[in-house]
PDB file of C-alpha atoms and ligand atoms in Angstrom:
ATOM      1  CA  UNK A   1      16.219  -5.618 -19.519  1.00 79.00           C
ATOM      2  CA  UNK A   2      13.377  -8.141 -18.458  1.00 78.00           C
ATOM      3  CA  UNK A   3      15.909  -9.750 -15.871  1.00 94.00           C
ATOM      4  CA  UNK A   4      15.968  -6.320 -14.248  1.00 98.00           C
ATOM      5  CA  UNK A   5      12.285  -5.905 -13.637  1.00 98.00           C
ATOM      6  CA  UNK A   6      10.565  -6.627 -10.186  1.00 98.00           C
ATOM      7  CA  UNK A   7       7.398  -7.985 -11.499  1.00 98.00           C
ATOM      8  CA  UNK A   8       4.798  -7.072  -8.988  1.00 98.00           C
ATOM      9  CA  UNK A   9       1.917  -7.772 -11.372  1.00 98.00           C
ATOM     10  CA  UNK A  10       2.954 -11.361 -11.695  1.00 98.00           C
ATOM     11  CA  UNK A  11       3.639 -11.980  -8.136  1.00 98.00           C
ATOM     12  CA  UNK A  12       0.223 -10.236  -6.979  1.00 98.00           C
ATOM     13  CA  UNK A  13      -1.532 -12.548  -9.350  1.00 98.00           C
ATOM     14  CA  UNK A  14      -0.030 -15.690  -7.788  1.00 98.00           C
ATOM     15  CA  UNK A  15      -0.774 -14.392  -4.180  1.00 98.00           C
ATOM     16  CA  UNK A  16      -4.395 -13.554  -5.354  1.00 98.00           C
ATOM     17  CA  UNK A  17      -4.758 -17.059  -6.612  1.00 98.00           C
ATOM     18  CA  UNK A  18      -3.834 -18.413  -3.397  1.00 98.00           C
ATOM     19  CA  UNK A  19      -5.962 -16.241  -1.402  1.00 98.00           C
ATOM     20  CA  UNK A  20      -8.823 -17.065  -3.679  1.00 98.00           C
ATOM     21  CA  UNK A  21      -8.399 -20.756  -2.859  1.00 98.00           C
ATOM     22  CA  UNK A  22      -8.170 -19.927   0.932  1.00 98.00           C
ATOM     23  CA  UNK A  23     -11.313 -17.868   0.758  1.00 98.00           C
ATOM     24  CA  UNK A  24     -12.988 -21.035  -0.816  1.00 98.00           C
ATOM     25  CA  UNK A  25     -11.817 -23.220   1.934  1.00 97.00           C
ATOM     26  CA  UNK A  26     -13.083 -20.880   4.618  1.00 97.00           C
ATOM     27  CA  UNK A  27     -16.548 -20.637   3.011  1.00 97.00           C
ATOM     28  CA  UNK A  28     -16.549 -24.485   2.891  1.00 98.00           C
ATOM     29  CA  UNK A  29     -15.174 -25.168   6.532  1.00 96.00           C
ATOM     30  CA  UNK A  30     -16.675 -22.311   8.533  1.00 96.00           C
ATOM     31  CA  UNK A  31     -19.459 -21.006   6.046  1.00 97.00           C
ATOM     32  CA  UNK A  32     -17.807 -17.647   6.311  1.00 97.00           C
ATOM     33  CA  UNK A  33     -17.406 -15.155   3.284  1.00 98.00           C
ATOM     34  CA  UNK A  34     -14.736 -12.654   3.902  1.00 98.00           C
ATOM     35  CA  UNK A  35     -16.206  -9.129   3.538  1.00 98.00           C
ATOM     36  CA  UNK A  36     -14.411  -5.898   2.805  1.00 98.00           C
ATOM     37  CA  UNK A  37     -16.205  -2.401   2.962  1.00 98.00           C
ATOM     38  CA  UNK A  38     -14.687   0.408   1.089  1.00 98.00           C
ATOM     39  CA  UNK A  39     -15.713   3.985   1.688  1.00 98.00           C
ATOM     40  CA  UNK A  40     -15.219   6.595  -0.969  1.00 98.00           C
ATOM     41  CA  UNK A  41     -15.994  10.283  -0.327  1.00 98.00           C
ATOM     42  CA  UNK A  42     -16.222  12.352  -3.375  1.00 98.00           C
ATOM     43  CA  UNK A  43     -14.948  11.922  -6.942  1.00 96.00           C
ATOM     44  CA  UNK A  44     -11.233  12.240  -6.945  1.00 95.00           C
ATOM     45  CA  UNK A  45     -10.476  10.466 -10.254  1.00 93.00           C
ATOM     46  CA  UNK A  46      -7.370   8.494  -9.158  1.00 94.00           C
ATOM     47  CA  UNK A  47      -9.452   7.270  -5.826  1.00 96.00           C
ATOM     48  CA  UNK A  48     -12.549   6.478  -7.956  1.00 97.00           C
ATOM     49  CA  UNK A  49     -10.229   4.274 -10.124  1.00 95.00           C
ATOM     50  CA  UNK A  50      -8.385   2.658  -7.115  1.00 97.00           C
ATOM     51  CA  UNK A  51     -11.789   2.018  -5.511  1.00 98.00           C
ATOM     52  CA  UNK A  52     -13.005   0.257  -8.655  1.00 98.00           C
ATOM     53  CA  UNK A  53      -9.839  -1.893  -8.698  1.00 97.00           C
ATOM     54  CA  UNK A  54     -10.157  -2.952  -5.035  1.00 98.00           C
ATOM     55  CA  UNK A  55     -13.855  -3.736  -5.591  1.00 98.00           C
ATOM     56  CA  UNK A  56     -12.932  -5.934  -8.840  1.00 98.00           C
ATOM     57  CA  UNK A  57     -10.211  -7.651  -6.949  1.00 98.00           C
ATOM     58  CA  UNK A  58     -12.586  -8.547  -4.188  1.00 98.00           C
ATOM     59  CA  UNK A  59     -15.056  -9.971  -6.329  1.00 98.00           C
ATOM     60  CA  UNK A  60     -12.604 -11.977  -8.411  1.00 98.00           C
ATOM     61  CA  UNK A  61     -11.070 -13.376  -5.028  1.00 98.00           C
ATOM     62  CA  UNK A  62     -14.488 -14.493  -4.032  1.00 98.00           C
ATOM     63  CA  UNK A  63     -14.818 -11.957  -1.076  1.00 98.00           C
ATOM     64  CA  UNK A  64     -17.902  -9.954  -0.265  1.00 98.00           C
ATOM     65  CA  UNK A  65     -17.703  -6.255  -1.370  1.00 98.00           C
ATOM     66  CA  UNK A  66     -19.565  -3.356  -0.334  1.00 98.00           C
ATOM     67  CA  UNK A  67     -18.496   0.067  -1.736  1.00 98.00           C
ATOM     68  CA  UNK A  68     -20.184   2.948  -0.112  1.00 98.00           C
ATOM     69  CA  UNK A  69     -19.746   5.875  -2.553  1.00 98.00           C
ATOM     70  CA  UNK A  70     -20.516   9.118  -0.757  1.00 98.00           C
ATOM     71  CA  UNK A  71     -21.057  12.833  -2.062  1.00 98.00           C
ATOM     72  CA  UNK A  72     -18.034  15.319  -1.734  1.00 97.00           C
ATOM     73  CA  UNK A  73     -20.197  17.123   1.035  1.00 97.00           C
ATOM     74  CA  UNK A  74     -20.866  14.479   3.319  1.00 98.00           C
ATOM     75  CA  UNK A  75     -20.282  15.498   6.938  1.00 98.00           C
ATOM     76  CA  UNK A  76     -17.577  13.928   9.132  1.00 98.00           C
ATOM     77  CA  UNK A  77     -20.306  12.855  11.508  1.00 98.00           C
ATOM     78  CA  UNK A  78     -22.106  10.983   8.640  1.00 98.00           C
ATOM     79  CA  UNK A  79     -18.662   9.179   7.738  1.00 98.00           C
ATOM     80  CA  UNK A  80     -18.306   8.073  11.424  1.00 98.00           C
ATOM     81  CA  UNK A  81     -21.899   6.912  11.752  1.00 98.00           C
ATOM     82  CA  UNK A  82     -21.181   4.714   8.736  1.00 98.00           C
ATOM     83  CA  UNK A  83     -18.033   3.256  10.232  1.00 98.00           C
ATOM     84  CA  UNK A  84     -19.699   2.604  13.395  1.00 98.00           C
ATOM     85  CA  UNK A  85     -22.241   0.691  11.491  1.00 98.00           C
ATOM     86  CA  UNK A  86     -19.588  -1.370   9.690  1.00 98.00           C
ATOM     87  CA  UNK A  87     -17.700  -1.857  12.619  1.00 98.00           C
ATOM     88  CA  UNK A  88     -20.787  -3.769  13.943  1.00 98.00           C
ATOM     89  CA  UNK A  89     -21.594  -5.547  10.863  1.00 98.00           C
ATOM     90  CA  UNK A  90     -20.726  -9.195  11.009  1.00 97.00           C
ATOM     91  CA  UNK A  91     -20.679  -9.596   7.197  1.00 98.00           C
ATOM     92  CA  UNK A  92     -17.815  -7.036   7.133  1.00 98.00           C
ATOM     93  CA  UNK A  93     -14.349  -8.227   8.344  1.00 98.00           C
ATOM     94  CA  UNK A  94     -12.358  -5.332   6.788  1.00 98.00           C
ATOM     95  CA  UNK A  95     -13.035  -1.524   6.594  1.00 98.00           C
ATOM     96  CA  UNK A  96     -11.038   0.862   4.229  1.00 98.00           C
ATOM     97  CA  UNK A  97     -11.698   4.684   3.927  1.00 98.00           C
ATOM     98  CA  UNK A  98     -10.018   5.705   0.537  1.00 98.00           C
ATOM     99  CA  UNK A  99      -7.593   8.641   1.006  1.00 97.00           C
ATOM    100  CA  UNK A 100      -7.451  11.313   0.621  1.00 97.00           C
ATOM    101  CA  UNK A 101     -10.680  12.804   2.153  1.00 98.00           C
ATOM    102  CA  UNK A 102     -12.095  15.992   1.292  1.00 97.00           C
ATOM    103  CA  UNK A 103     -10.438  18.990   3.171  1.00 96.00           C
ATOM    104  CA  UNK A 104     -13.205  19.349   6.013  1.00 95.00           C
ATOM    105  CA  UNK A 105     -12.929  15.785   7.113  1.00 98.00           C
ATOM    106  CA  UNK A 106     -10.155  14.811   9.604  1.00 98.00           C
ATOM    107  CA  UNK A 107      -8.601  11.884   8.209  1.00 98.00           C
ATOM    108  CA  UNK A 108      -6.965  11.051  11.682  1.00 98.00           C
ATOM    109  CA  UNK A 109     -10.473  11.064  13.592  1.00 98.00           C
ATOM    110  CA  UNK A 110     -11.904   8.811  10.734  1.00 98.00           C
ATOM    111  CA  UNK A 111      -9.177   6.189  10.867  1.00 98.00           C
ATOM    112  CA  UNK A 112      -9.294   6.203  14.767  1.00 98.00           C
ATOM    113  CA  UNK A 113     -12.846   5.207  14.575  1.00 98.00           C
ATOM    114  CA  UNK A 114     -12.149   2.037  12.568  1.00 98.00           C
ATOM    115  CA  UNK A 115     -12.165  -0.948  14.736  1.00 98.00           C
ATOM    116  CA  UNK A 116      -8.463  -1.955  14.901  1.00 98.00           C
ATOM    117  CA  UNK A 117      -9.350  -5.706  14.220  1.00 98.00           C
ATOM    118  CA  UNK A 118     -11.145  -4.558  11.086  1.00 98.00           C
ATOM    119  CA  UNK A 119      -8.451  -1.781   9.947  1.00 98.00           C
ATOM    120  CA  UNK A 120      -7.141  -3.715   6.716  1.00 98.00           C
ATOM    121  CA  UNK A 121      -5.471  -0.567   5.896  1.00 98.00           C
ATOM    122  CA  UNK A 122      -3.367  -0.405   9.149  1.00 98.00           C
ATOM    123  CA  UNK A 123      -4.079   3.320   9.554  1.00 98.00           C
ATOM    124  CA  UNK A 124      -5.641   3.278  13.044  1.00 98.00           C
ATOM    125  CA  UNK A 125      -3.048   4.368  15.556  1.00 98.00           C
ATOM    126  CA  UNK A 126      -3.479   1.009  17.395  1.00 98.00           C
ATOM    127  CA  UNK A 127      -2.160  -0.669  14.284  1.00 98.00           C
ATOM    128  CA  UNK A 128       0.489   2.159  13.515  1.00 98.00           C
ATOM    129  CA  UNK A 129       1.885   1.703  17.062  1.00 98.00           C
ATOM    130  CA  UNK A 130       1.986  -2.022  16.805  1.00 98.00           C
ATOM    131  CA  UNK A 131       4.024  -1.540  13.475  1.00 98.00           C
ATOM    132  CA  UNK A 132       6.189   0.696  15.195  1.00 98.00           C
ATOM    133  CA  UNK A 133       6.890  -1.691  18.035  1.00 98.00           C
ATOM    134  CA  UNK A 134       7.030  -4.596  15.931  1.00 98.00           C
ATOM    135  CA  UNK A 135       4.223  -6.495  17.447  1.00 97.00           C
ATOM    136  CA  UNK A 136       1.482  -8.280  15.074  1.00 97.00           C
ATOM    137  CA  UNK A 137      -1.052  -6.132  13.718  1.00 98.00           C
ATOM    138  CA  UNK A 138      -2.400  -5.002  10.314  1.00 98.00           C
ATOM    139  CA  UNK A 139       0.465  -3.534   8.140  1.00 98.00           C
ATOM    140  CA  UNK A 140      -0.430  -0.672   5.449  1.00 98.00           C
ATOM    141  CA  UNK A 141      -0.741  -2.398   2.278  1.00 98.00           C
ATOM    142  CA  UNK A 142       1.743  -0.586  -0.093  1.00 98.00           C
ATOM    143  CA  UNK A 143       4.620  -0.860   2.485  1.00 98.00           C
ATOM    144  CA  UNK A 144       3.939  -4.530   3.073  1.00 99.00           C
ATOM    145  CA  UNK A 145       3.763  -5.196  -0.548  1.00 99.00           C
ATOM    146  CA  UNK A 146       7.237  -3.401  -1.205  1.00 99.00           C
ATOM    147  CA  UNK A 147       8.761  -5.709   1.400  1.00 99.00           C
ATOM    148  CA  UNK A 148       6.924  -8.901   0.026  1.00 98.00           C
ATOM    149  CA  UNK A 149       8.369  -8.039  -3.354  1.00 98.00           C
ATOM    150  CA  UNK A 150      11.873  -7.682  -1.975  1.00 98.00           C
ATOM    151  CA  UNK A 151      11.714 -11.066  -0.336  1.00 98.00           C
ATOM    152  CA  UNK A 152      10.222 -12.815  -3.134  1.00 98.00           C
ATOM    153  CA  UNK A 153      13.213 -11.861  -5.358  1.00 98.00           C
ATOM    154  CA  UNK A 154      15.764 -12.825  -2.577  1.00 98.00           C
ATOM    155  CA  UNK A 155      16.911  -9.213  -2.314  1.00 98.00           C
ATOM    156  CA  UNK A 156      18.650  -8.918   1.078  1.00 98.00           C
ATOM    157  CA  UNK A 157      17.812  -5.920   3.015  1.00 98.00           C
ATOM    158  CA  UNK A 158      19.958  -6.386   6.391  1.00 98.00           C
ATOM    159  CA  UNK A 159      22.950  -3.959   6.533  1.00 98.00           C
ATOM    160  CA  UNK A 160      21.838  -2.316   3.177  1.00 98.00           C
ATOM    161  CA  UNK A 161      21.537   1.437   2.970  1.00 98.00           C
ATOM    162  CA  UNK A 162      17.916   2.021   2.188  1.00 99.00           C
ATOM    163  CA  UNK A 163      16.874   5.438   1.481  1.00 99.00           C
ATOM    164  CA  UNK A 164      13.221   6.219   1.402  1.00 99.00           C
ATOM    165  CA  UNK A 165      12.037   9.433  -0.353  1.00 98.00           C
ATOM    166  CA  UNK A 166       8.609  10.762   0.876  1.00 98.00           C
ATOM    167  CA  UNK A 167       7.406  10.803   4.518  1.00 98.00           C
ATOM    168  CA  UNK A 168       3.718  10.232   4.040  1.00 98.00           C
ATOM    169  CA  UNK A 169       2.024   8.262   6.792  1.00 97.00           C
ATOM    170  CA  UNK A 170       0.511   5.850   3.831  1.00 97.00           C
ATOM    171  CA  UNK A 171       3.914   4.818   2.416  1.00 98.00           C
ATOM    172  CA  UNK A 172       7.030   6.748   3.288  1.00 98.00           C
ATOM    173  CA  UNK A 173       6.930   6.371   7.117  1.00 98.00           C
ATOM    174  CA  UNK A 174       5.690   2.655   7.476  1.00 98.00           C
ATOM    175  CA  UNK A 175       8.156   1.523   4.455  1.00 99.00           C
ATOM    176  CA  UNK A 176      11.198   3.224   6.517  1.00 99.00           C
ATOM    177  CA  UNK A 177       9.880   1.400   9.556  1.00 98.00           C
ATOM    178  CA  UNK A 178       9.623  -1.897   7.878  1.00 99.00           C
ATOM    179  CA  UNK A 179      13.060  -1.535   6.213  1.00 99.00           C
ATOM    180  CA  UNK A 180      14.478  -0.928   9.679  1.00 98.00           C
ATOM    181  CA  UNK A 181      12.757  -3.825  11.106  1.00 98.00           C
ATOM    182  CA  UNK A 182      14.535  -5.850   8.380  1.00 98.00           C
ATOM    183  CA  UNK A 183      17.759  -4.300   9.719  1.00 98.00           C
ATOM    184  CA  UNK A 184      18.550  -2.001   6.707  1.00 99.00           C
ATOM    185  CA  UNK A 185      20.106   1.374   7.718  1.00 99.00           C
ATOM    186  CA  UNK A 186      17.409   3.690   6.803  1.00 99.00           C
ATOM    187  CA  UNK A 187      17.388   7.386   5.667  1.00 99.00           C
ATOM    188  CA  UNK A 188      14.038   9.054   5.306  1.00 98.00           C
ATOM    189  CA  UNK A 189      14.252  11.995   2.932  1.00 98.00           C
ATOM    190  CA  UNK A 190      11.401  14.573   2.220  1.00 98.00           C
ATOM    191  CA  UNK A 191      10.650  17.789   0.625  1.00 97.00           C
ATOM    192  CA  UNK A 192      12.749  19.839   3.333  1.00 98.00           C
ATOM    193  CA  UNK A 193      15.871  17.510   2.754  1.00 98.00           C
ATOM    194  CA  UNK A 194      18.798  19.411   1.583  1.00 98.00           C
ATOM    195  CA  UNK A 195      21.022  17.951  -1.278  1.00 98.00           C
ATOM    196  CA  UNK A 196      18.662  15.093  -1.836  1.00 98.00           C
ATOM    197  CA  UNK A 197      20.921  13.409  -4.310  1.00 98.00           C
ATOM    198  CA  UNK A 198      23.674  13.013  -1.814  1.00 98.00           C
ATOM    199  CA  UNK A 199      21.558  10.561  -0.017  1.00 98.00           C
ATOM    200  CA  UNK A 200      19.811   8.823  -2.977  1.00 98.00           C
ATOM    201  CA  UNK A 201      23.261   8.224  -4.616  1.00 98.00           C
ATOM    202  CA  UNK A 202      24.349   6.137  -1.470  1.00 98.00           C
ATOM    203  CA  UNK A 203      21.162   3.942  -1.665  1.00 99.00           C
ATOM    204  CA  UNK A 204      21.593   0.198  -2.059  1.00 99.00           C
ATOM    205  CA  UNK A 205      17.691   0.112  -1.974  1.00 99.00           C
ATOM    206  CA  UNK A 206      16.106   3.414  -3.009  1.00 99.00           C
ATOM    207  CA  UNK A 207      12.185   3.713  -2.483  1.00 99.00           C
ATOM    208  CA  UNK A 208      10.430   6.707  -3.926  1.00 98.00           C
ATOM    209  CA  UNK A 209       7.074   7.659  -3.017  1.00 98.00           C
ATOM    210  CA  UNK A 210       6.409  11.254  -3.694  1.00 98.00           C
ATOM    211  CA  UNK A 211       4.198  11.221  -6.806  1.00 97.00           C
ATOM    212  CA  UNK A 212       6.389  13.400  -9.095  1.00 98.00           C
ATOM    213  CA  UNK A 213       6.964  12.089 -12.655  1.00 98.00           C
ATOM    214  CA  UNK A 214      10.566  11.479 -13.637  1.00 96.00           C
ATOM    215  CA  UNK A 215      11.793  12.976 -10.387  1.00 98.00           C
ATOM    216  CA  UNK A 216      14.451  10.436  -9.628  1.00 98.00           C
ATOM    217  CA  UNK A 217      16.947  10.560 -12.588  1.00 98.00           C
ATOM    218  CA  UNK A 218      20.119   8.516 -13.463  1.00 98.00           C
ATOM    219  CA  UNK A 219      22.392  10.869 -11.830  1.00 98.00           C
ATOM    220  CA  UNK A 220      20.772  10.499  -8.486  1.00 98.00           C
ATOM    221  CA  UNK A 221      21.073   6.644  -8.284  1.00 98.00           C
ATOM    222  CA  UNK A 222      24.020   4.411  -7.327  1.00 98.00           C
ATOM    223  CA  UNK A 223      25.156   1.835  -9.837  1.00 98.00           C
ATOM    224  CA  UNK A 224      23.510  -1.498  -9.004  1.00 98.00           C
ATOM    225  CA  UNK A 225      20.921  -0.237  -6.900  1.00 98.00           C
ATOM    226  CA  UNK A 226      17.450  -1.753  -6.268  1.00 99.00           C
ATOM    227  CA  UNK A 227      14.741   0.883  -7.188  1.00 99.00           C
ATOM    228  CA  UNK A 228      11.216   0.657  -5.674  1.00 99.00           C
ATOM    229  CA  UNK A 229       9.023   3.073  -7.383  1.00 98.00           C
ATOM    230  CA  UNK A 230       5.915   3.796  -5.374  1.00 98.00           C
ATOM    231  CA  UNK A 231       4.976   6.834  -7.064  1.00 97.00           C
ATOM    232  CA  UNK A 232       1.926   7.113  -9.245  1.00 95.00           C
ATOM    233  CA  UNK A 233       1.031  10.106 -11.373  1.00 95.00           C
ATOM    234  CA  UNK A 234      -1.011  10.643 -14.595  1.00 93.00           C
ATOM    235  CA  UNK A 235       0.678  12.220 -17.521  1.00 94.00           C
ATOM    236  CA  UNK A 236      -2.148  12.600 -20.009  1.00 93.00           C
ATOM    237  CA  UNK A 237      -3.814   9.410 -19.598  1.00 90.00           C
ATOM    238  CA  UNK A 238      -0.829   7.398 -18.798  1.00 94.00           C
ATOM    239  CA  UNK A 239       0.178   6.282 -15.329  1.00 94.00           C
ATOM    240  CA  UNK A 240       3.774   7.055 -14.500  1.00 97.00           C
ATOM    241  CA  UNK A 241       6.021   6.683 -11.410  1.00 98.00           C
ATOM    242  CA  UNK A 242       8.678   8.821  -9.748  1.00 98.00           C
ATOM    243  CA  UNK A 243      11.675   7.396 -11.510  1.00 98.00           C
ATOM    244  CA  UNK A 244      12.923   8.247 -15.055  1.00 98.00           C
ATOM    245  CA  UNK A 245      12.786   4.274 -15.969  1.00 98.00           C
ATOM    246  CA  UNK A 246      14.368   4.501 -19.271  1.00 97.00           C
ATOM    247  CA  UNK A 247      17.125   6.837 -17.974  1.00 98.00           C
ATOM    248  CA  UNK A 248      18.061   4.671 -14.943  1.00 98.00           C
ATOM    249  CA  UNK A 249      17.457   1.043 -16.368  1.00 98.00           C
ATOM    250  CA  UNK A 250      21.005   0.659 -17.609  1.00 97.00           C
ATOM    251  CA  UNK A 251      22.562   1.531 -14.294  1.00 98.00           C
ATOM    252  CA  UNK A 252      20.442  -0.360 -11.780  1.00 98.00           C
ATOM    253  CA  UNK A 253      20.129  -3.921 -10.760  1.00 98.00           C
ATOM    254  CA  UNK A 254      16.368  -4.205 -10.148  1.00 98.00           C
ATOM    255  CA  UNK A 255      13.507  -1.902 -10.640  1.00 98.00           C
ATOM    256  CA  UNK A 256       9.544  -2.027 -10.245  1.00 98.00           C
ATOM    257  CA  UNK A 257       7.787  -0.767 -13.267  1.00 98.00           C
ATOM    258  CA  UNK A 258       4.946   1.735 -13.300  1.00 98.00           C
ATOM    259  CA  UNK A 259       2.447   0.218 -13.809  1.00 97.00           C
ATOM    260  CA  UNK A 260       2.904  -3.357 -12.836  1.00 98.00           C
ATOM    261  CA  UNK A 261       5.231  -3.086  -9.903  1.00 98.00           C
ATOM    262  CA  UNK A 262       4.023  -1.813  -6.499  1.00 98.00           C
ATOM    263  CA  UNK A 263       0.357  -1.026  -7.423  1.00 98.00           C
ATOM    264  CA  UNK A 264      -0.796  -4.599  -7.958  1.00 98.00           C
ATOM    265  CA  UNK A 265       1.045  -5.675  -4.749  1.00 98.00           C
ATOM    266  CA  UNK A 266      -1.008  -3.073  -2.720  1.00 98.00           C
ATOM    267  CA  UNK A 267      -4.099  -4.804  -3.763  1.00 98.00           C
ATOM    268  CA  UNK A 268      -2.918  -8.254  -3.115  1.00 98.00           C
ATOM    269  CA  UNK A 269      -1.883  -7.082   0.385  1.00 98.00           C
ATOM    270  CA  UNK A 270      -5.286  -5.660   1.037  1.00 98.00           C
ATOM    271  CA  UNK A 271      -6.927  -9.023   0.174  1.00 98.00           C
ATOM    272  CA  UNK A 272      -4.393 -10.764   2.317  1.00 98.00           C
ATOM    273  CA  UNK A 273      -5.006  -8.313   5.304  1.00 98.00           C
ATOM    274  CA  UNK A 274      -8.930  -8.867   4.756  1.00 98.00           C
ATOM    275  CA  UNK A 275      -8.359 -12.643   4.978  1.00 98.00           C
ATOM    276  CA  UNK A 276      -6.280 -12.315   8.089  1.00 98.00           C
ATOM    277  CA  UNK A 277      -9.101 -10.104   9.625  1.00 98.00           C
ATOM    278  CA  UNK A 278     -11.352 -13.381   9.356  1.00 97.00           C
ATOM    279  CA  UNK A 279      -8.717 -15.456  10.849  1.00 90.00           C
ATOM    280  CA  UNK A 280      -8.023 -13.323  14.055  1.00 84.00           C
ATOM    281  CA  UNK A 281     -11.818 -12.647  14.641  1.00 65.00           C
TER     282      UNK A 281
HETATM  283  N1  LIG B 301      -4.997   6.327  -1.056  1.00 90.19           N
HETATM  284  C1  LIG B 301      -3.601   6.121  -1.643  1.00 90.19           C
HETATM  285  N2  LIG B 301      -3.195   4.751  -1.158  1.00 90.19           N
HETATM  286  C2  LIG B 301      -4.293   4.389  -0.377  1.00 90.19           C
HETATM  287  C3  LIG B 301      -4.421   3.206   0.290  1.00 90.19           C
HETATM  288  O1  LIG B 301      -3.380   2.328   0.481  1.00 90.19           O
HETATM  289  N3  LIG B 301      -5.443   3.224   1.233  1.00 90.19           N
HETATM  290  C4  LIG B 301      -6.213   4.180   1.450  1.00 90.19           C
HETATM  291  N4  LIG B 301      -7.214   4.014   2.250  1.00 90.19           N
HETATM  292  N5  LIG B 301      -6.180   5.242   0.528  1.00 90.19           N
HETATM  293  C5  LIG B 301      -5.214   5.351  -0.257  1.00 90.19           C
END
């Protein structure tokens, strides 16, 4: 079974060690400490936990880290003012606003306000447009991490049937775009897709990013498929993915576990993007 696992945790650790060495080099050569500011609004438990992990990863990597924890009832104007300050703060090279934001805040307006050169999440429309056009810019961390993991394991993408389940702006849409840029034949499925399993069963590479535990079962996957489980849900206090791991493991060629697959890659890519933000400055 172990040879079927795409070990995101292990790869992320290696990437973070290399980034740490580069951060140290930049400190010595240029006197710059790469800085990331994270904005968290409210107390959504998953977001609180993700932000803590991002903060810890920054500190372990030698980055300067600022976390702005704001009340649930913070106004959109206050968030935009904070972003303006961070855009103009030379200590900060990357800015990330943890999503989802409370319902009264327009996420699109917030992401538009982040200076594109500091937009390490890649959610500003300038960077999303660049992604669409395949010109250099910041690439959203989870999709970037998924492609990096596939490449690390020499999994060929060109000409493969890649099926992405979930059309979020954060994961589904950018992942489908990146797979297309790698010359896969891409199908993007979503909650209104009819007869979903007729698509998933044809997938050489199946990416699921919907956040529904055990949604992808053995009868929905092709024998020998590569499965990327980008879903995260809490069942009790256990983190689980979208895929019935035990049910599909015999059938598939490779699979990312949850935890230990896509999640750690997201954090490694965030650090990589923040380092990139210093280099493009
Ligand atoms: N919420 C869930 N995933 C992400 C992410 O990658 N970035 C941000 N900003 N919020 C998220």
